[in-house]
CSV table of C-alpha atoms and ligand atoms in Angstrom, one decimal:
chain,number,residue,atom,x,y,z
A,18,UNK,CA,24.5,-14.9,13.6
A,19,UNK,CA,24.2,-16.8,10.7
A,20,UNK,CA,24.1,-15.1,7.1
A,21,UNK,CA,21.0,-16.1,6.2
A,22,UNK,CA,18.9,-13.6,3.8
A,23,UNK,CA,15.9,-11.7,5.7
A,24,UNK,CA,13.7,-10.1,3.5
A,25,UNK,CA,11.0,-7.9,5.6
A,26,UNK,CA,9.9,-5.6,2.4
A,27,UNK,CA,7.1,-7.8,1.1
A,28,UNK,CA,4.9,-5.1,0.7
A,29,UNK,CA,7.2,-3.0,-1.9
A,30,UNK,CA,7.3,-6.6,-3.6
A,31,UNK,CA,6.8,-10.4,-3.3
A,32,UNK,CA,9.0,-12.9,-4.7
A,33,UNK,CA,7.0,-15.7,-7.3
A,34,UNK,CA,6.0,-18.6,-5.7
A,35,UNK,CA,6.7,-21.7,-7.9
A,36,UNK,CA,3.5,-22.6,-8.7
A,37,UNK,CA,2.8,-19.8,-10.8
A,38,UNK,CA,6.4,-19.7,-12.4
A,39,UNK,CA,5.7,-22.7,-13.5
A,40,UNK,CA,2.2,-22.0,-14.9
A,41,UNK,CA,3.8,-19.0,-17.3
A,42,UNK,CA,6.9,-20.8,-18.0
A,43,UNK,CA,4.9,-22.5,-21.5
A,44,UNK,CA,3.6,-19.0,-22.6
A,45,UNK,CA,7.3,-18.0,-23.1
A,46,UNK,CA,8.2,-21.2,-24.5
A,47,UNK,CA,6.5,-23.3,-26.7
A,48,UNK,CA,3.0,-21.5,-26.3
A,49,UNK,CA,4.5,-17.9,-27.1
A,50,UNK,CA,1.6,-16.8,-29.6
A,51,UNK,CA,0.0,-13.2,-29.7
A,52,UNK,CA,-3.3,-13.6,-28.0
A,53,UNK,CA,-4.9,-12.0,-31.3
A,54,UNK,CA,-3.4,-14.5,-33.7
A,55,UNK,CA,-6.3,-16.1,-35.0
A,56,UNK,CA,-4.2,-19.2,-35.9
A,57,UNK,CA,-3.5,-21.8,-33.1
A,58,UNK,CA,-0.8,-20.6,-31.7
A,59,UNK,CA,-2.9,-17.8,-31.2
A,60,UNK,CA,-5.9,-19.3,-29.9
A,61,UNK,CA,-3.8,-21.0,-27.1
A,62,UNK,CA,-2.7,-17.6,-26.0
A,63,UNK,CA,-6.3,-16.3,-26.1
A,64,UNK,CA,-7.3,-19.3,-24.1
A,65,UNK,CA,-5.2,-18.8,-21.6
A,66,UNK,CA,-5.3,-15.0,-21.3
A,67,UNK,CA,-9.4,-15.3,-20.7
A,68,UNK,CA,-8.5,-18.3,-18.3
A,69,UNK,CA,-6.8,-16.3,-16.0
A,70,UNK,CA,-9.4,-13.2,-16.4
A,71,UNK,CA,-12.2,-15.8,-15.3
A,72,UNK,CA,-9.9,-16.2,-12.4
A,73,UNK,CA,-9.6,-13.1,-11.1
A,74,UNK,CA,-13.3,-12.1,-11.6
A,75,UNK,CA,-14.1,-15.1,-9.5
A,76,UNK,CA,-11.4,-14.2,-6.9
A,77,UNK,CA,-13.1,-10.7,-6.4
A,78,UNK,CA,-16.7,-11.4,-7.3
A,79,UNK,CA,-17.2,-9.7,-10.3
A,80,UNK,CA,-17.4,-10.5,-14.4
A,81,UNK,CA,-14.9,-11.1,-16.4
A,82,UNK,CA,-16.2,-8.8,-18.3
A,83,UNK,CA,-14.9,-6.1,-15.9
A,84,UNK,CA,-11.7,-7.2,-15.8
A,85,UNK,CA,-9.0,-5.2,-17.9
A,86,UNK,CA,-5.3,-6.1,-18.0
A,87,UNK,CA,-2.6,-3.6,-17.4
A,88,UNK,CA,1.2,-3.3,-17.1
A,89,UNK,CA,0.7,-2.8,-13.1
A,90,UNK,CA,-1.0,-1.1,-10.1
A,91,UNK,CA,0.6,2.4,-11.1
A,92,UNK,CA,-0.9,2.1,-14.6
A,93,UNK,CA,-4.1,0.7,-13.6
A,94,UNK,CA,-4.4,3.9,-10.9
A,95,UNK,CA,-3.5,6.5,-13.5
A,96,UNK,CA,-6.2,4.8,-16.1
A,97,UNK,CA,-8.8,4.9,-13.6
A,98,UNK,CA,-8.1,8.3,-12.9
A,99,UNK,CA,-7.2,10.5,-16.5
A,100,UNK,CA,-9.9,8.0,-18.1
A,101,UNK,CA,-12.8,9.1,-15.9
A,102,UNK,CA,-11.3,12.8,-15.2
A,103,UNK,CA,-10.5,13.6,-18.7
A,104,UNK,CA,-14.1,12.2,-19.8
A,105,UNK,CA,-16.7,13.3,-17.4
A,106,UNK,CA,-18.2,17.2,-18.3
A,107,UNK,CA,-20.0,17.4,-15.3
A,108,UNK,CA,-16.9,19.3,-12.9
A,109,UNK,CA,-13.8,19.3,-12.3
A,110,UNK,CA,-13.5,18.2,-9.0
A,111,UNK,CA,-11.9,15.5,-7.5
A,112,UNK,CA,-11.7,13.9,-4.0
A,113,UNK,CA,-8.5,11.6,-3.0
A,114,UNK,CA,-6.8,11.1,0.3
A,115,UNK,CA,-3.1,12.6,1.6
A,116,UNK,CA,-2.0,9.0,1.9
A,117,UNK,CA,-2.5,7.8,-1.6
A,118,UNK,CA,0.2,6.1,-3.4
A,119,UNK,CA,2.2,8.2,-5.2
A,120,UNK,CA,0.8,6.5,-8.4
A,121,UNK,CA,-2.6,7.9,-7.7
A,122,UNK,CA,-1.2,11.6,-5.8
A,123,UNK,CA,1.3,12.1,-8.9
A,124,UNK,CA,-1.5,11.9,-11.4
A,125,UNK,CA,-4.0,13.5,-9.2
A,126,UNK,CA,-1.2,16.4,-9.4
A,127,UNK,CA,-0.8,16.8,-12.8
A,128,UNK,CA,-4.9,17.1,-13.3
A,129,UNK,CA,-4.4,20.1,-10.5
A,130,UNK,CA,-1.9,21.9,-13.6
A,131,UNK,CA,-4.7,20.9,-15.9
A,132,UNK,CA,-7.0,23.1,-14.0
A,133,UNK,CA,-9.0,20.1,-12.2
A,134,UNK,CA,-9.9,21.3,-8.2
A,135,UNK,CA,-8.4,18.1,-5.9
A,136,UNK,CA,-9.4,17.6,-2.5
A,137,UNK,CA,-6.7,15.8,-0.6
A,138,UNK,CA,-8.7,14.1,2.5
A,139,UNK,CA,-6.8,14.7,6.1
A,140,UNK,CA,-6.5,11.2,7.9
A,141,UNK,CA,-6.4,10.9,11.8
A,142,UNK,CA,-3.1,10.1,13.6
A,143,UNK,CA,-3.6,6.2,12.6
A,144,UNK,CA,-3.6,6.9,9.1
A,145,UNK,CA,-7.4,6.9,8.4
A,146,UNK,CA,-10.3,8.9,6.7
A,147,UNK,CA,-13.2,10.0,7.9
A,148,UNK,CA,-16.7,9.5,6.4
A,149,UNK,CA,-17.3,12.5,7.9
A,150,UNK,CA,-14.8,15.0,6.1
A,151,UNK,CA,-15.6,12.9,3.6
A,152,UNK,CA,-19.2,13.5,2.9
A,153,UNK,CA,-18.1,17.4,3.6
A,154,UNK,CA,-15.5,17.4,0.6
A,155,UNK,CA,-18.4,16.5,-1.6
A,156,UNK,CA,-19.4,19.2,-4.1
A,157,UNK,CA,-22.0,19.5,-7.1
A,158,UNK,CA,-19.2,19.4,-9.4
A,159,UNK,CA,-17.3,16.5,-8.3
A,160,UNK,CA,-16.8,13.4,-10.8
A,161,UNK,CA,-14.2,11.1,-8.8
A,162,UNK,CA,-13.6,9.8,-5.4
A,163,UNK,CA,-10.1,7.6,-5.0
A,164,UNK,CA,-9.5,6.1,-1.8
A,165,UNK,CA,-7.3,3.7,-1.5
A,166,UNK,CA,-8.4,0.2,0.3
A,167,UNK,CA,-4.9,-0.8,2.7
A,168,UNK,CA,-2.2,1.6,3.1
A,169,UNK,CA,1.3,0.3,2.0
A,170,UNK,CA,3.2,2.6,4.3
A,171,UNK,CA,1.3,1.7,7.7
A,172,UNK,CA,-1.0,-0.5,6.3
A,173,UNK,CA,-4.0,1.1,8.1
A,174,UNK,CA,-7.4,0.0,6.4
A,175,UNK,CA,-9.8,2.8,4.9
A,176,UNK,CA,-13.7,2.4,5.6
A,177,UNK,CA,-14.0,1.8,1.4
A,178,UNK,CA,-17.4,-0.1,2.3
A,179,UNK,CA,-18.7,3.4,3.5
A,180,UNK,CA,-17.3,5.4,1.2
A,181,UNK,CA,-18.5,3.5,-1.7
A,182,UNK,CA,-21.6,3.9,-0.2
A,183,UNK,CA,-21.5,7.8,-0.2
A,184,UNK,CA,-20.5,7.9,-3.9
A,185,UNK,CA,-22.9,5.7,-4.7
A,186,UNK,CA,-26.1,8.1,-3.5
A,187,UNK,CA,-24.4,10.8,-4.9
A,188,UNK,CA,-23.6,9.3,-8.1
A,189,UNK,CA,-20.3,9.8,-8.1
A,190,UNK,CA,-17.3,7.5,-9.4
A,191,UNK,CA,-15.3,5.5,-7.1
A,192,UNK,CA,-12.3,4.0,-7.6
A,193,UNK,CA,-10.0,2.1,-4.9
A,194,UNK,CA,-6.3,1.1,-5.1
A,195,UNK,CA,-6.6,-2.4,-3.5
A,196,UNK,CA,-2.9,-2.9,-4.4
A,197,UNK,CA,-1.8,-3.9,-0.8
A,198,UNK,CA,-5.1,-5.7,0.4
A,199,UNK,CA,-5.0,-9.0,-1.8
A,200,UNK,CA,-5.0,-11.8,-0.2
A,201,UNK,CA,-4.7,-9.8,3.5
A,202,UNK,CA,-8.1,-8.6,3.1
A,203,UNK,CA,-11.4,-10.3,1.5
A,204,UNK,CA,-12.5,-8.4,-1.7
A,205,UNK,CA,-16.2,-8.1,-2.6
A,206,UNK,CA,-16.9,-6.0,-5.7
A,207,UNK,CA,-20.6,-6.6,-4.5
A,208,UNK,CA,-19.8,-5.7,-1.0
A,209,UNK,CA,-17.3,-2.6,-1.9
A,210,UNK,CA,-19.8,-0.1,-4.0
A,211,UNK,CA,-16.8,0.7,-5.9
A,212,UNK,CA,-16.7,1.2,-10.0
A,213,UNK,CA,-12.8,1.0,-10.1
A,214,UNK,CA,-10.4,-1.5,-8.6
A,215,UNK,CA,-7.0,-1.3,-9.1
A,216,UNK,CA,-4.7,-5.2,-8.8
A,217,UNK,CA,-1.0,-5.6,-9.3
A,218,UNK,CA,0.2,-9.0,-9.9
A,219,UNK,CA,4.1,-8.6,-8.2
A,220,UNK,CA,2.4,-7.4,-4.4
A,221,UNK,CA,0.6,-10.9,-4.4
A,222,UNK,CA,3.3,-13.5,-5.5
A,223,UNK,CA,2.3,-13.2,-9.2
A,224,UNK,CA,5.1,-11.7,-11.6
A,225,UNK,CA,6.1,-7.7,-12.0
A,226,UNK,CA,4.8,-5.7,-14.4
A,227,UNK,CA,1.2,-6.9,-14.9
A,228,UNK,CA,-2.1,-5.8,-12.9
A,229,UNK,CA,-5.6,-5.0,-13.7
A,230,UNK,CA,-8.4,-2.9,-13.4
A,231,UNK,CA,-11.8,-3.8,-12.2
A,232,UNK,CA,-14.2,-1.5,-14.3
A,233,UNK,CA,-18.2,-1.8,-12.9
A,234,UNK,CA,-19.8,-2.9,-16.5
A,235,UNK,CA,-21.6,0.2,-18.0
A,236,UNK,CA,-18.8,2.8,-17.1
A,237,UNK,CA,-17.6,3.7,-20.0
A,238,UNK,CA,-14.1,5.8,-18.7
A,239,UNK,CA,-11.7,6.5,-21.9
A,240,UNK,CA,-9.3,4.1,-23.4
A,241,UNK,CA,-5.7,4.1,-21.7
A,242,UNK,CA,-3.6,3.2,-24.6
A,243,UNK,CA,-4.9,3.2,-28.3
A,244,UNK,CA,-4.1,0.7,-31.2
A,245,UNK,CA,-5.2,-2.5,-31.8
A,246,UNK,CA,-8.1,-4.0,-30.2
A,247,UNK,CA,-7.0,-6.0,-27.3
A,248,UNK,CA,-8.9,-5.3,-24.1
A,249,UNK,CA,-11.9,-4.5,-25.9
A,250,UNK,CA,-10.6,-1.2,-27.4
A,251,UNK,CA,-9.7,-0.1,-23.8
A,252,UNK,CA,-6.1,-1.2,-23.7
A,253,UNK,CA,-3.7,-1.9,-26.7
A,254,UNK,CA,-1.1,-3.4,-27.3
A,255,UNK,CA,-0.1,-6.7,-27.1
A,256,UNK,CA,-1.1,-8.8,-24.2
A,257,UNK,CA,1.7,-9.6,-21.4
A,258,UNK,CA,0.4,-13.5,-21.8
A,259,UNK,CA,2.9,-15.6,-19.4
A,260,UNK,CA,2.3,-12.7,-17.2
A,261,UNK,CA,-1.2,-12.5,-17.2
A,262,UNK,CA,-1.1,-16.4,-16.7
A,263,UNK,CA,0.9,-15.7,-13.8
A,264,UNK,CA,-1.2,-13.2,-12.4
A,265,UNK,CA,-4.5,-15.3,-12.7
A,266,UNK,CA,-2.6,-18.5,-10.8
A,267,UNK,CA,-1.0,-16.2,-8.3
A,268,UNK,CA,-4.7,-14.4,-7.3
A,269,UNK,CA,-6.3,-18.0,-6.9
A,270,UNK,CA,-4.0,-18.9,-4.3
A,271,UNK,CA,-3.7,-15.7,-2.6
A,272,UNK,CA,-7.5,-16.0,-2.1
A,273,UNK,CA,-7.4,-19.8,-1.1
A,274,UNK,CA,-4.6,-19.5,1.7
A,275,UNK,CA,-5.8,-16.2,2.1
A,276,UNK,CA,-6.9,-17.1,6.2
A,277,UNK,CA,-4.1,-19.7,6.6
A,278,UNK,CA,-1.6,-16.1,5.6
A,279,UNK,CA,-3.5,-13.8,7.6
A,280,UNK,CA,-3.3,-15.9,10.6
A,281,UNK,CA,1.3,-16.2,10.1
A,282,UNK,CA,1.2,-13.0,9.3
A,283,UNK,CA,-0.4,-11.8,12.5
A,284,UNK,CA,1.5,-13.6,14.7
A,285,UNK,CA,4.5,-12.8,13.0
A,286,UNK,CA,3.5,-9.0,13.2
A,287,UNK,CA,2.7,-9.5,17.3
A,288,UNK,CA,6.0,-11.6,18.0
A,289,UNK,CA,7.9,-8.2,16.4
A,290,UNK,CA,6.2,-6.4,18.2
A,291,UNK,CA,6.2,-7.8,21.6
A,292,UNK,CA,10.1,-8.2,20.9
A,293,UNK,CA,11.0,-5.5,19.7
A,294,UNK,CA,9.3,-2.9,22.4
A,295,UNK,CA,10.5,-5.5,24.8
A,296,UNK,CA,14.1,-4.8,24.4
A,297,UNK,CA,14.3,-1.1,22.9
A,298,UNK,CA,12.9,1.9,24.1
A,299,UNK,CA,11.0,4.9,22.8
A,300,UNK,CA,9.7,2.8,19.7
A,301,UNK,CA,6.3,4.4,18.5
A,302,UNK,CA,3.9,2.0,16.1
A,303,UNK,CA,2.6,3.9,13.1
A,304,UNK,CA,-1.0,3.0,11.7
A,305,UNK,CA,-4.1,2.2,13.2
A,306,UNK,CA,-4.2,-0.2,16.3
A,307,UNK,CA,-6.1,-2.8,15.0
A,308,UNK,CA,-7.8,-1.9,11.3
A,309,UNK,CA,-4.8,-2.7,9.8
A,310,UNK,CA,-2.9,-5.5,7.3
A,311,UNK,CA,-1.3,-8.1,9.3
A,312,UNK,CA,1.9,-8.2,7.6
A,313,UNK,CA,2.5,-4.9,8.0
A,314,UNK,CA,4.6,-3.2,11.0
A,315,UNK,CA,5.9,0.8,10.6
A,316,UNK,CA,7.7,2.0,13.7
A,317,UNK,CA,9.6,5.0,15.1
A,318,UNK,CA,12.9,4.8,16.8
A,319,UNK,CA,13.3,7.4,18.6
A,320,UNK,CA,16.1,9.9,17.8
A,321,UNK,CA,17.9,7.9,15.1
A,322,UNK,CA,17.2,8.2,11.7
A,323,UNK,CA,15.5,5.2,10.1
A,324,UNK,CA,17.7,6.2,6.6
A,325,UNK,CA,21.1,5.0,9.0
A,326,UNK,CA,19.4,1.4,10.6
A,327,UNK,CA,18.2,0.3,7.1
A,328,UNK,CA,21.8,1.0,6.3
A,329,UNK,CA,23.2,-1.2,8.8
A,330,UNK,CA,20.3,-3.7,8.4
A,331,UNK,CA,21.5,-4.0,4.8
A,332,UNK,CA,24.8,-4.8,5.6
A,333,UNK,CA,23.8,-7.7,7.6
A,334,UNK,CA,21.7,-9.1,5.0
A,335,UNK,CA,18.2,-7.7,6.3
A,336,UNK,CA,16.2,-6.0,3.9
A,337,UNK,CA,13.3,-3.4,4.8
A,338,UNK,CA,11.8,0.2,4.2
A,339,UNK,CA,11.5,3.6,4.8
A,340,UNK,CA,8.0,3.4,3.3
A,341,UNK,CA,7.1,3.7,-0.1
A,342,UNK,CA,9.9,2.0,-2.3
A,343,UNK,CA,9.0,4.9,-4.6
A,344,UNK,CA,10.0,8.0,-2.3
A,345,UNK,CA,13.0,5.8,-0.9
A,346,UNK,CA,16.5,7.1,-1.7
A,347,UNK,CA,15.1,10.8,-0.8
A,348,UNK,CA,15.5,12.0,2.8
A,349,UNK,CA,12.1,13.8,2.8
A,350,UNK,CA,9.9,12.4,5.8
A,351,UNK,CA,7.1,10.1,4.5
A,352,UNK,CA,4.1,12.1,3.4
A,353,UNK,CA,1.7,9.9,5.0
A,354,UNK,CA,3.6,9.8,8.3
A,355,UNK,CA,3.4,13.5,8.0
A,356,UNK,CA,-0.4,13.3,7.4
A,357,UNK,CA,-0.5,11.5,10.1
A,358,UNK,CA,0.5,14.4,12.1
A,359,UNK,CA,3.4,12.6,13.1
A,360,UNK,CA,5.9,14.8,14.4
A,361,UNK,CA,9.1,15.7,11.4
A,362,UNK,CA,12.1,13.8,13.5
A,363,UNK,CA,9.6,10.7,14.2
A,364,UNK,CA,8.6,10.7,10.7
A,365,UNK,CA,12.6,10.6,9.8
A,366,UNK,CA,12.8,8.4,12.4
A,367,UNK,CA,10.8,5.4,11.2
A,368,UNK,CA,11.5,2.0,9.1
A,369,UNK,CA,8.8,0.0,7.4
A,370,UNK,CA,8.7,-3.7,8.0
A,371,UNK,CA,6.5,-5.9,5.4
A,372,UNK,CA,6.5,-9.5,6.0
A,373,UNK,CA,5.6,-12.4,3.6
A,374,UNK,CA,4.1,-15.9,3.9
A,375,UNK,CA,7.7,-17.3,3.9
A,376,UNK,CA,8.5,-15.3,6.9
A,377,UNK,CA,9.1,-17.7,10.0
A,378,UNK,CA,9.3,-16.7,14.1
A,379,UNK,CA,13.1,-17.7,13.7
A,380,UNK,CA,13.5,-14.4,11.0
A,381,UNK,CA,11.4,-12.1,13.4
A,382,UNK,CA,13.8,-13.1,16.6
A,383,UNK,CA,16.9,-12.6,14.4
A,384,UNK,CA,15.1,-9.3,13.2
A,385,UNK,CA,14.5,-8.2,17.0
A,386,UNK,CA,18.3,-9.6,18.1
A,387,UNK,CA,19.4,-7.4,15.6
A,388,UNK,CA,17.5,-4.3,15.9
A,389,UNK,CA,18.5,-3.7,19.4
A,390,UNK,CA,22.1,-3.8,18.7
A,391,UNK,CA,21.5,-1.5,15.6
A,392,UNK,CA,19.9,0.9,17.7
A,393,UNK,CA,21.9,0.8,20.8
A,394,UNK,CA,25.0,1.8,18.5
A,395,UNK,CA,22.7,4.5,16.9
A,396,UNK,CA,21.3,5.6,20.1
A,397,UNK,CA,25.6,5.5,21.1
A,398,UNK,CA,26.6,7.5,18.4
A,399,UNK,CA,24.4,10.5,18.5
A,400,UNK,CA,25.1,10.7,22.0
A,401,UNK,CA,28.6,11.7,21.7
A,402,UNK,CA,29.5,15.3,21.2
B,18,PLP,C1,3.0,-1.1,-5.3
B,18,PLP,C2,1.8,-0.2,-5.2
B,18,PLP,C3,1.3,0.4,-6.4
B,18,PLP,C4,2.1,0.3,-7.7
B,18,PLP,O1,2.0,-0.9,-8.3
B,18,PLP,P1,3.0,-1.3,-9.4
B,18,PLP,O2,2.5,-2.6,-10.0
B,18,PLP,O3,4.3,-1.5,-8.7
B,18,PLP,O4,3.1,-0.3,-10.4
B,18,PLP,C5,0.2,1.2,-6.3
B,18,PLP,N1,-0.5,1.3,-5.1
B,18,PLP,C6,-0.1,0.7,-4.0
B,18,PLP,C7,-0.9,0.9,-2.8
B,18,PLP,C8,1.1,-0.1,-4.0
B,18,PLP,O5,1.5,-0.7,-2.9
């Protein structure tokens, strides 16, 4: 075996493709004004910054009027959720899902210990909502409805198109977490019926630490931050410009190879699976069978705990998860495994496998090759008294 790098955790982050480095590189260098400089150097910053929110409008069909800069998808999730909680009068109700990112169920938590009622939606054992449970959780006094669009753990794909649809006639607020579903899923603010739409730059080969938040034009939810006037009074502080520039660059081309991916990724995520099940038994596939992103792939193996083969795939120089890069490091089961109804020692017995557009079939057969020696000697090991 060679020692070759084999990064499968694409969807806790993505590395920057060169193209956009090389966009943002200026913005720190010679072009380093503050966006509200009125000066030139400032104007060039300001130029750029509404470049790149033209950009992403375009990339998800709305105005860029509607597009708000943020430090990320966990800030753009707890925005979209204190701003319209902590603003509407009409209940105190809210409706999420038990799969959420812990960006959204964290905050959703703290509202609870504000006194706010939260309705955690059950999914099915592939990871989804139902409309149905949905439309049920609905009360007179509810004033938000988060589902998220692509689940990072298992990657199974909520009905948003629906859901949106429910909100809508009821007039509630909708926000989605779309984190995971650029450029693996098309996004159509016109399609969606959502008023919230939360982007992070890092999940789609852009840089870390900058997203955005789609806000429908005419909701007005509270500022995040407060200070100067950047983002129309909504967000201050100083704009993240070579980041931002990055962002805008890295959405384009997500969008435009966004077939060519989907169709690598998918084959990718079938040649794992064909060889992995092929040569080790008693693996279990977590998420839905085919509503689903292509590039992810969360399995159970079986009476070995997935904490001890992301171990030894470590020390050969293969990097993946135990789901959410967030909860990893704890030895709790995953929370959306477990709403799943997927059985404790499964749950503790899974590993999540993300993988990226510079994946090739040679990593997933060194992957697979691997694997089954991993968990033969796992498989060994618990065996003995
Ligand atoms: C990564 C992720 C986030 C958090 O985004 P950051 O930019 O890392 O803060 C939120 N939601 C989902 C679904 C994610 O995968």
């Amino acid at each position: 075996m060679d020692n070759k790098i084999l990064y499968f955790d694409h969807a806790a982050t993505t590395p920057i493709k060169q193209e956009v480095l090389e966009e943002m590189i200026p913005f720190f260098k010679d072009h380093f004004g503050n966006a509200s400089s009125v000066h030139f150097m400032g104007r060039g910053a300001r130029k750029a910054v509404e470049a790149s929110r033209e950009r992403i409008a375009d990339s998800i069909g709305c105005t860029d009027r509607e597009i708000f800069f943020t430090a990320g998808g966990t800030e753009s999730d707890n925005w979209a959720i204190l701003g319209t909680a902590l603003k509407e009068d009409k209940g105190k109700h809210i409706i999420t899902t038990a799969v959420e990112h812990p960006a959204v169920l964290n905050t959703c938590q703290y509202l609870e210990a504000k006194g706010f009622d939260v309705t955690y939606l059950p999914v099915d054992e592939y990871g989804a909502v139902s409309i149905d449970d949905l439309n049920k959780a609905i009360r007179k006094d509810t004033i938000l409805i988060s589902i998220m669009l692509a689940n990072n753990e298992v990657g199974t794909i909520q009905p948003i198109e629906e859901a949106g649809k429910i909100a809508k006639e009821k007039d509630i607020i909708f926000h989605t977490d779309a984190v995971q579903a650029v450029g693996s899923v098309s996004i159509d603010i016109k399609k969606l019926n959502v008023d919230m739409l939360t982007l992070s730059a890092h999940k789609f080969y852009g840089p870390k630490g900058v997203g955005a938040l789609y806000i429908r034009k005419g909701l007005g939810i509270l500022p995040f931050t407060m200070g100067g006037n950047q983002e129309r009074k909504k967000r201050a502080g100083t704009e993240n410009v070579p980041g931002i520039v990055g962002m805008g660059k890295a959405i384009e081309i997500a969008v435009r190879d966004m077939e060519k991916n989907r169709q690598h990724l998918t084959v990718l995520r079938e040649q794992a699976i064909q060889q992995i099940l092929e040569t080790i038994s008693n693996v279990k596939i977590n998420g839905h069978p085919h509503k689903i992103l292509p590039g992810i792939l969360n399995l159970s193996f079986e009476s070995v705990k997935g904490e001890a083969i992301l171990l030894m795939l470590d020390r050969l120089g293969i990097a993946a998860s135990s789901g959410s890069a967030c909860a990893s490091g704890s030895l709790d089961p995953s929370h959306v495994l477990l709403a799943m109804n997927c059985p404790h020692e499964l749950a503790q017995a899974s590993v999540r496998f993300s993988f990226g557009v510079d994946n090739s079939t040679e990593d997933i057969r060194c992957l697979a090759n691997n694997l089954k020696t991993i968990i033969e000697k796992l498989r060994a090991m618990a065996q003995k008294p």
